[in-house]
Every structure is written in structure tokens, then in C-alpha cells.
Amino acid sequence: MKLIDMDEHWEIPLPTPEEFKPTDGNLVDFLCGMEWVGQYLKSIPAVDPVLAAGACYCKECRHFEHREEEEGVSWTGYCKYGEHHTDEGDFCSRGSRREHEKEE
């Protein structure tokens, strides 16, 4: 299963005659149309459920502090907000994205 942004993709474009070739059978036309819509929906990029829920990943958060690798330690960082070890791929609803520094 994947999440898609239906607000962005609400209007499904009609297939061109080259993509959809109707026949005399209504059922066949219907099934071809459904297959085309299915293929179109599969081509839409997925929405990240973490970001859609308003959370942010630790690697993007201003509270995340990257830590150097230590032998025998699996954590890649520390959360200053929650005061616990965490990984870059973890996430929470209390995070806030850090502002990207301007590149000079």
C-alpha cells in the first residue's frame, strides 16, 4: 500500500486513443479503462506518511545531534528534546525541521 496526494492528482487525465483502444464489448472497455486507471495510480509518487502526519525525521530535526560511530553502539545520534539516543531514520511528532544553512 502507498499513500498518494489526491488533492494534487484528483483529476485523472483521460487516456489518448493510442493508450486506450475501445472495442465493441462494454465489459472489455470497462476492464481496459480500469487497468489504465490502475497503471496511472501506480505511477503517482508516494507521499511519505511521516511527513504527511506532521512529524519529522530525526536527521531533519533541529533537536538531533549526530554522534560519531562507537564500537558496540548502534545509535547514530542523540535527541536533545527527548534526551535519548536515536537514529537518523527515527521520527517523532515533537520534532521541528531545522532551517537549512545558506550556501555561500
mmCIF file of N, CA and C in Angstrom:
data_model
loop_
_atom_site.group_PDB
_atom_site.id
_atom_site.type_symbol
_atom_site.label_atom_id
_atom_site.label_comp_id
_atom_site.label_asym_id
_atom_site.label_seq_id
_atom_site.Cartn_x
_atom_site.Cartn_y
_atom_site.Cartn_z
ATOM 1 N N MET A 1 0.836 -1.180 0.000
ATOM 2 C CA MET A 1 0.000 0.000 0.000
ATOM 3 C C MET A 1 0.879 1.241 0.000
ATOM 4 N N LYS A 2 0.440 2.282 -0.689
ATOM 5 C CA LYS A 2 1.162 3.543 -0.644
ATOM 6 C C LYS A 2 0.168 4.684 -0.527
ATOM 7 N N LEU A 3 0.601 5.759 0.075
ATOM 8 C CA LEU A 3 -0.227 6.948 0.198
ATOM 9 C C LEU A 3 0.062 7.862 -0.975
ATOM 10 N N ILE A 4 -1.004 8.453 -1.525
ATOM 11 C CA ILE A 4 -0.825 9.413 -2.611
ATOM 12 C C ILE A 4 -1.556 10.698 -2.243
ATOM 13 N N ASP A 5 -1.122 11.807 -2.789
ATOM 14 C CA ASP A 5 -1.738 13.106 -2.560
ATOM 15 C C ASP A 5 -2.878 13.272 -3.555
ATOM 16 N N MET A 6 -4.090 12.952 -3.137
ATOM 17 C CA MET A 6 -5.234 13.018 -4.042
ATOM 18 C C MET A 6 -5.599 14.454 -4.408
ATOM 19 N N ASP A 7 -5.264 15.423 -3.537
ATOM 20 C CA ASP A 7 -5.533 16.818 -3.891
ATOM 21 C C ASP A 7 -4.737 17.212 -5.126
ATOM 22 N N GLU A 8 -3.520 16.709 -5.211
ATOM 23 C CA GLU A 8 -2.657 17.034 -6.338
ATOM 24 C C GLU A 8 -3.023 16.240 -7.588
ATOM 25 N N HIS A 9 -3.545 15.042 -7.402
ATOM 26 C CA HIS A 9 -3.795 14.143 -8.532
ATOM 27 C C HIS A 9 -5.279 13.804 -8.681
ATOM 28 N N TRP A 10 -6.166 14.693 -8.265
ATOM 29 C CA TRP A 10 -7.587 14.381 -8.284
ATOM 30 C C TRP A 10 -8.107 14.180 -9.696
ATOM 31 N N GLU A 11 -7.708 15.029 -10.614
ATOM 32 C CA GLU A 11 -8.188 14.909 -11.986
ATOM 33 C C GLU A 11 -7.286 13.953 -12.757
ATOM 34 N N ILE A 12 -7.799 12.777 -13.019
ATOM 35 C CA ILE A 12 -7.038 11.777 -13.769
ATOM 36 C C ILE A 12 -7.175 12.110 -15.254
ATOM 37 N N PRO A 13 -6.064 12.308 -15.946
ATOM 38 C CA PRO A 13 -6.170 12.637 -17.377
ATOM 39 C C PRO A 13 -6.738 11.460 -18.160
ATOM 40 N N LEU A 14 -7.531 11.795 -19.139
ATOM 41 C CA LEU A 14 -8.101 10.738 -19.975
ATOM 42 C C LEU A 14 -7.014 10.161 -20.871
ATOM 43 N N PRO A 15 -7.092 8.867 -21.121
ATOM 44 C CA PRO A 15 -6.081 8.265 -21.991
ATOM 45 C C PRO A 15 -6.228 8.739 -23.426
ATOM 46 N N THR A 16 -5.116 8.764 -24.114
ATOM 47 C CA THR A 16 -5.147 9.105 -25.539
ATOM 48 C C THR A 16 -5.658 7.886 -26.302
ATOM 49 N N PRO A 17 -6.105 8.071 -27.525
ATOM 50 C CA PRO A 17 -6.579 6.920 -28.302
ATOM 51 C C PRO A 17 -5.517 5.823 -28.448
ATOM 52 N N GLU A 18 -4.229 6.231 -28.424
ATOM 53 C CA GLU A 18 -3.170 5.226 -28.550
ATOM 54 C C GLU A 18 -3.070 4.363 -27.279
ATOM 55 N N GLU A 19 -3.398 4.960 -26.127
ATOM 56 C CA GLU A 19 -3.294 4.238 -24.862
ATOM 57 C C GLU A 19 -4.529 3.391 -24.577
ATOM 58 N N PHE A 20 -5.670 3.806 -25.084
ATOM 59 C CA PHE A 20 -6.928 3.116 -24.796
ATOM 60 C C PHE A 20 -7.670 2.891 -26.100
ATOM 61 N N LYS A 21 -7.770 1.652 -26.489
ATOM 62 C CA LYS A 21 -8.431 1.324 -27.746
ATOM 63 C C LYS A 21 -9.746 0.596 -27.440
ATOM 64 N N PRO A 22 -10.874 1.324 -27.504
ATOM 65 C CA PRO A 22 -12.152 0.686 -27.201
ATOM 66 C C PRO A 22 -12.517 -0.390 -28.232
ATOM 67 N N THR A 23 -13.279 -1.326 -27.754
ATOM 68 C CA THR A 23 -13.761 -2.399 -28.643
ATOM 69 C C THR A 23 -15.288 -2.390 -28.601
ATOM 70 N N ASP A 24 -15.901 -3.396 -29.204
ATOM 71 C CA ASP A 24 -17.365 -3.473 -29.210
ATOM 72 C C ASP A 24 -17.930 -3.945 -27.877
ATOM 73 N N GLY A 25 -17.137 -4.626 -27.068
ATOM 74 C CA GLY A 25 -17.646 -5.175 -25.809
ATOM 75 C C GLY A 25 -17.524 -4.196 -24.656
ATOM 76 N N ASN A 26 -18.640 -3.860 -24.032
ATOM 77 C CA ASN A 26 -18.621 -2.903 -22.934
ATOM 78 C C ASN A 26 -17.770 -3.394 -21.763
ATOM 79 N N LEU A 27 -17.849 -4.675 -21.435
ATOM 80 C CA LEU A 27 -17.076 -5.219 -20.322
ATOM 81 C C LEU A 27 -15.578 -5.103 -20.606
ATOM 82 N N VAL A 28 -15.184 -5.409 -21.822
ATOM 83 C CA VAL A 28 -13.774 -5.301 -22.198
ATOM 84 C C VAL A 28 -13.320 -3.847 -22.107
ATOM 85 N N ASP A 29 -14.157 -2.919 -22.581
ATOM 86 C CA ASP A 29 -13.829 -1.490 -22.487
ATOM 87 C C ASP A 29 -13.665 -1.081 -21.032
ATOM 88 N N PHE A 30 -14.598 -1.524 -20.211
ATOM 89 C CA PHE A 30 -14.547 -1.181 -18.790
ATOM 90 C C PHE A 30 -13.271 -1.715 -18.151
ATOM 91 N N LEU A 31 -12.938 -2.975 -18.403
ATOM 92 C CA LEU A 31 -11.744 -3.582 -17.808
ATOM 93 C C LEU A 31 -10.468 -2.907 -18.311
ATOM 94 N N CYS A 32 -10.429 -2.550 -19.589
ATOM 95 C CA CYS A 32 -9.264 -1.837 -20.128
ATOM 96 C C CYS A 32 -9.122 -0.478 -19.464
ATOM 97 N N GLY A 33 -10.244 0.219 -19.283
ATOM 98 C CA GLY A 33 -10.220 1.511 -18.611
ATOM 99 C C GLY A 33 -9.761 1.389 -17.168
ATOM 100 N N MET A 34 -10.245 0.363 -16.468
ATOM 101 C CA MET A 34 -9.835 0.149 -15.076
ATOM 102 C C MET A 34 -8.342 -0.172 -14.991
ATOM 103 N N GLU A 35 -7.855 -0.961 -15.928
ATOM 104 C CA GLU A 35 -6.420 -1.276 -15.943
ATOM 105 C C GLU A 35 -5.603 -0.013 -16.191
ATOM 106 N N TRP A 36 -6.084 0.849 -17.089
ATOM 107 C CA TRP A 36 -5.368 2.097 -17.369
ATOM 108 C C TRP A 36 -5.329 2.981 -16.126
ATOM 109 N N VAL A 37 -6.462 3.121 -15.429
ATOM 110 C CA VAL A 37 -6.517 3.930 -14.215
ATOM 111 C C VAL A 37 -5.588 3.329 -13.158
ATOM 112 N N GLY A 38 -5.584 2.012 -13.032
ATOM 113 C CA GLY A 38 -4.691 1.351 -12.073
ATOM 114 C C GLY A 38 -3.232 1.632 -12.369
ATOM 115 N N GLN A 39 -2.860 1.565 -13.637
ATOM 116 C CA GLN A 39 -1.481 1.862 -14.018
ATOM 117 C C GLN A 39 -1.138 3.330 -13.739
ATOM 118 N N TYR A 40 -2.097 4.211 -13.991
ATOM 119 C CA TYR A 40 -1.868 5.632 -13.712
ATOM 120 C C TYR A 40 -1.652 5.849 -12.211
ATOM 121 N N LEU A 41 -2.501 5.251 -11.374
ATOM 122 C CA LEU A 41 -2.365 5.415 -9.925
ATOM 123 C C LEU A 41 -1.040 4.849 -9.412
ATOM 124 N N LYS A 42 -0.569 3.768 -10.025
ATOM 125 C CA LYS A 42 0.725 3.209 -9.623
ATOM 126 C C LYS A 42 1.878 4.136 -9.986
ATOM 127 N N SER A 43 1.681 4.970 -11.006
ATOM 128 C CA SER A 43 2.769 5.847 -11.444
ATOM 129 C C SER A 43 2.880 7.120 -10.598
ATOM 130 N N ILE A 44 1.869 7.411 -9.787
ATOM 131 C CA ILE A 44 1.896 8.613 -8.953
ATOM 132 C C ILE A 44 2.891 8.404 -7.816
ATOM 133 N N PRO A 45 3.751 9.388 -7.548
ATOM 134 C CA PRO A 45 4.711 9.225 -6.456
ATOM 135 C C PRO A 45 4.005 9.115 -5.106
ATOM 136 N N ALA A 46 4.578 8.312 -4.242
ATOM 137 C CA ALA A 46 4.010 8.103 -2.913
ATOM 138 C C ALA A 46 4.299 9.294 -2.004
ATOM 139 N N VAL A 47 3.411 9.509 -1.049
ATOM 140 C CA VAL A 47 3.588 10.539 -0.037
ATOM 141 C C VAL A 47 4.208 9.875 1.187
ATOM 142 N N ASP A 48 5.194 10.516 1.781
ATOM 143 C CA ASP A 48 5.826 9.981 2.980
ATOM 144 C C ASP A 48 4.851 10.120 4.145
ATOM 145 N N PRO A 49 4.408 9.003 4.757
ATOM 146 C CA PRO A 49 3.415 9.087 5.823
ATOM 147 C C PRO A 49 3.899 9.855 7.050
ATOM 148 N N VAL A 50 5.186 9.839 7.335
ATOM 149 C CA VAL A 50 5.726 10.585 8.478
ATOM 150 C C VAL A 50 5.525 12.080 8.256
ATOM 151 N N LEU A 51 5.892 12.557 7.081
ATOM 152 C CA LEU A 51 5.742 13.974 6.783
ATOM 153 C C LEU A 51 4.273 14.364 6.640
ATOM 154 N N ALA A 52 3.452 13.469 6.081
ATOM 155 C CA ALA A 52 2.026 13.748 5.928
ATOM 156 C C ALA A 52 1.340 13.897 7.276
ATOM 157 N N ALA A 53 1.839 13.205 8.295
ATOM 158 C CA ALA A 53 1.256 13.281 9.633
ATOM 159 C C ALA A 53 1.754 14.491 10.415
ATOM 160 N N GLY A 54 2.682 15.243 9.846
ATOM 161 C CA GLY A 54 3.187 16.430 10.521
ATOM 162 C C GLY A 54 4.407 16.179 11.385
ATOM 163 N N ALA A 55 4.934 14.986 11.348
ATOM 164 C CA ALA A 55 6.141 14.663 12.119
ATOM 165 C C ALA A 55 7.368 14.960 11.265
ATOM 166 N N CYS A 56 8.547 14.757 11.826
ATOM 167 C CA CYS A 56 9.760 14.894 11.022
ATOM 168 C C CYS A 56 10.765 13.837 11.443
ATOM 169 N N TYR A 57 11.621 13.484 10.508
ATOM 170 C CA TYR A 57 12.664 12.500 10.792
ATOM 171 C C TYR A 57 13.744 13.147 11.651
ATOM 172 N N CYS A 58 14.381 12.335 12.467
ATOM 173 C CA CYS A 58 15.430 12.844 13.356
ATOM 174 C C CYS A 58 16.543 13.533 12.574
ATOM 175 N N LYS A 59 16.931 12.973 11.425
ATOM 176 C CA LYS A 59 18.026 13.564 10.652
ATOM 177 C C LYS A 59 17.684 14.974 10.164
ATOM 178 N N GLU A 60 16.394 15.339 10.103
ATOM 179 C CA GLU A 60 15.966 16.662 9.664
ATOM 180 C C GLU A 60 15.670 17.606 10.824
ATOM 181 N N CYS A 61 15.714 17.085 12.039
ATOM 182 C CA CYS A 61 15.243 17.821 13.216
ATOM 183 C C CYS A 61 16.344 18.676 13.845
ATOM 184 N N ARG A 62 15.952 19.826 14.343
ATOM 185 C CA ARG A 62 16.938 20.709 14.993
ATOM 186 C C ARG A 62 17.359 20.187 16.356
ATOM 187 N N HIS A 63 16.634 19.228 16.924
ATOM 188 C CA HIS A 63 16.988 18.652 18.219
ATOM 189 C C HIS A 63 17.951 17.462 18.089
ATOM 190 N N PHE A 64 18.199 17.021 16.845
ATOM 191 C CA PHE A 64 19.047 15.847 16.619
ATOM 192 C C PHE A 64 20.524 16.248 16.593
ATOM 193 N N GLU A 65 21.317 15.518 17.328
ATOM 194 C CA GLU A 65 22.765 15.723 17.361
ATOM 195 C C GLU A 65 23.436 14.461 16.839
ATOM 196 N N HIS A 66 24.112 14.583 15.716
ATOM 197 C CA HIS A 66 24.799 13.422 15.141
ATOM 198 C C HIS A 66 25.980 13.043 16.027
ATOM 199 N N ARG A 67 26.158 11.761 16.267
ATOM 200 C CA ARG A 67 27.267 11.270 17.082
ATOM 201 C C ARG A 67 28.179 10.405 16.227
ATOM 202 N N GLU A 68 29.452 10.483 16.507
ATOM 203 C CA GLU A 68 30.419 9.641 15.803
ATOM 204 C C GLU A 68 30.179 8.183 16.174
ATOM 205 N N GLU A 69 30.506 7.311 15.238
ATOM 206 C CA GLU A 69 30.329 5.883 15.485
ATOM 207 C C GLU A 69 31.240 5.405 16.594
ATOM 208 N N GLU A 70 30.669 4.607 17.482
ATOM 209 C CA GLU A 70 31.447 3.994 18.550
ATOM 210 C C GLU A 70 31.285 2.492 18.434
ATOM 211 N N GLU A 71 32.320 1.781 18.803
ATOM 212 C CA GLU A 71 32.268 0.329 18.711
ATOM 213 C C GLU A 71 31.241 -0.217 19.696
ATOM 214 N N GLY A 72 30.355 -1.080 19.190
ATOM 215 C CA GLY A 72 29.338 -1.700 20.023
ATOM 216 C C GLY A 72 28.092 -0.849 20.244
ATOM 217 N N VAL A 73 28.043 0.352 19.659
ATOM 218 C CA VAL A 73 26.885 1.231 19.818
ATOM 219 C C VAL A 73 26.167 1.339 18.479
ATOM 220 N N SER A 74 24.861 1.096 18.477
ATOM 221 C CA SER A 74 24.125 1.116 17.211
ATOM 222 C C SER A 74 23.450 2.458 16.936
ATOM 223 N N TRP A 75 23.411 3.364 17.891
ATOM 224 C CA TRP A 75 22.744 4.649 17.705
ATOM 225 C C TRP A 75 23.612 5.607 16.906
ATOM 226 N N THR A 76 22.987 6.401 16.063
ATOM 227 C CA THR A 76 23.754 7.357 15.252
ATOM 228 C C THR A 76 23.638 8.781 15.776
ATOM 229 N N GLY A 77 22.810 8.999 16.795
ATOM 230 C CA GLY A 77 22.665 10.351 17.302
ATOM 231 C C GLY A 77 21.944 10.419 18.625
ATOM 232 N N TYR A 78 21.702 11.651 19.038
ATOM 233 C CA TYR A 78 21.068 11.908 20.329
ATOM 234 C C TYR A 78 20.001 12.978 20.140
ATOM 235 N N CYS A 79 18.843 12.791 20.770
ATOM 236 C CA CYS A 79 17.764 13.758 20.716
ATOM 237 C C CYS A 79 17.849 14.653 21.945
ATOM 238 N N LYS A 80 18.120 15.941 21.723
ATOM 239 C CA LYS A 80 18.227 16.879 22.844
ATOM 240 C C LYS A 80 16.856 17.190 23.443
ATOM 241 N N TYR A 81 15.806 17.068 22.666
ATOM 242 C CA TYR A 81 14.456 17.349 23.165
ATOM 243 C C TYR A 81 13.987 16.243 24.109
ATOM 244 N N GLY A 82 14.068 14.999 23.619
ATOM 245 C CA GLY A 82 13.607 13.862 24.413
ATOM 246 C C GLY A 82 14.670 13.274 25.313
ATOM 247 N N GLU A 83 15.900 13.760 25.174
ATOM 248 C CA GLU A 83 17.043 13.297 25.958
ATOM 249 C C GLU A 83 17.201 11.776 25.899
ATOM 250 N N HIS A 84 17.322 11.272 24.662
ATOM 251 C CA HIS A 84 17.543 9.840 24.468
ATOM 252 C C HIS A 84 18.319 9.614 23.174
ATOM 253 N N HIS A 85 18.906 8.435 23.052
ATOM 254 C CA HIS A 85 19.630 8.057 21.833
ATOM 255 C C HIS A 85 18.617 7.749 20.740
ATOM 256 N N THR A 86 19.007 8.032 19.516
ATOM 257 C CA THR A 86 18.106 7.819 18.387
ATOM 258 C C THR A 86 18.915 7.583 17.115
ATOM 259 N N ASP A 87 18.241 7.232 16.056
ATOM 260 C CA ASP A 87 18.856 7.041 14.745
ATOM 261 C C ASP A 87 18.324 8.089 13.780
ATOM 262 N N GLU A 88 19.049 8.322 12.692
ATOM 263 C CA GLU A 88 18.637 9.305 11.691
ATOM 264 C C GLU A 88 17.271 8.983 11.092
ATOM 265 N N GLY A 89 16.961 7.706 10.950
ATOM 266 C CA GLY A 89 15.702 7.286 10.330
ATOM 267 C C GLY A 89 14.521 7.265 11.275
ATOM 268 N N ASP A 90 14.748 7.498 12.573
ATOM 269 C CA ASP A 90 13.645 7.556 13.526
ATOM 270 C C ASP A 90 12.874 8.858 13.326
ATOM 271 N N PHE A 91 11.708 8.966 13.943
ATOM 272 C CA PHE A 91 10.899 10.167 13.810
ATOM 273 C C PHE A 91 10.016 10.328 15.036
ATOM 274 N N CYS A 92 9.500 11.538 15.224
ATOM 275 C CA CYS A 92 8.521 11.779 16.285
ATOM 276 C C CYS A 92 7.668 12.978 15.918
ATOM 277 N N SER A 93 6.583 13.154 16.636
ATOM 278 C CA SER A 93 5.672 14.259 16.349
ATOM 279 C C SER A 93 6.115 15.554 17.017
ATOM 280 N N ARG A 94 7.098 15.498 17.900
ATOM 281 C CA ARG A 94 7.562 16.697 18.589
ATOM 282 C C ARG A 94 8.712 17.389 17.867
ATOM 283 N N GLY A 95 9.211 16.759 16.831
ATOM 284 C CA GLY A 95 10.351 17.312 16.110
ATOM 285 C C GLY A 95 9.998 18.561 15.336
ATOM 286 N N SER A 96 11.007 19.343 15.067
ATOM 287 C CA SER A 96 10.814 20.514 14.209
ATOM 288 C C SER A 96 12.014 20.596 13.277
ATOM 289 N N ARG A 97 11.708 20.749 12.002
ATOM 290 C CA ARG A 97 12.781 20.755 11.000
ATOM 291 C C ARG A 97 13.712 21.934 11.211
ATOM 292 N N ARG A 98 15.000 21.646 11.069
ATOM 293 C CA ARG A 98 15.973 22.728 11.186
ATOM 294 C C ARG A 98 16.004 23.515 9.887
ATOM 295 N N GLU A 99 16.299 24.785 10.012
ATOM 296 C CA GLU A 99 16.425 25.635 8.830
ATOM 297 C C GLU A 99 17.727 25.281 8.142
ATOM 298 N N HIS A 100 17.688 25.145 6.831
ATOM 299 C CA HIS A 100 18.901 24.845 6.089
ATOM 300 C C HIS A 100 19.792 26.074 6.054
ATOM 301 N N GLU A 101 21.067 25.839 6.335
ATOM 302 C CA GLU A 101 22.021 26.952 6.319
ATOM 303 C C GLU A 101 22.214 27.426 4.887
ATOM 304 N N LYS A 102 22.361 28.713 4.727
ATOM 305 C CA LYS A 102 22.544 29.270 3.383
ATOM 306 C C LYS A 102 23.907 28.880 2.851
ATOM 307 N N GLU A 103 23.907 28.396 1.624
ATOM 308 C CA GLU A 103 25.169 28.032 0.980
ATOM 309 C C GLU A 103 25.780 29.290 0.361
ATOM 310 N N GLU A 104 27.040 29.503 0.651
ATOM 311 C CA GLU A 104 27.720 30.683 0.108
ATOM 312 C C GLU A 104 28.698 30.281 -0.957
#
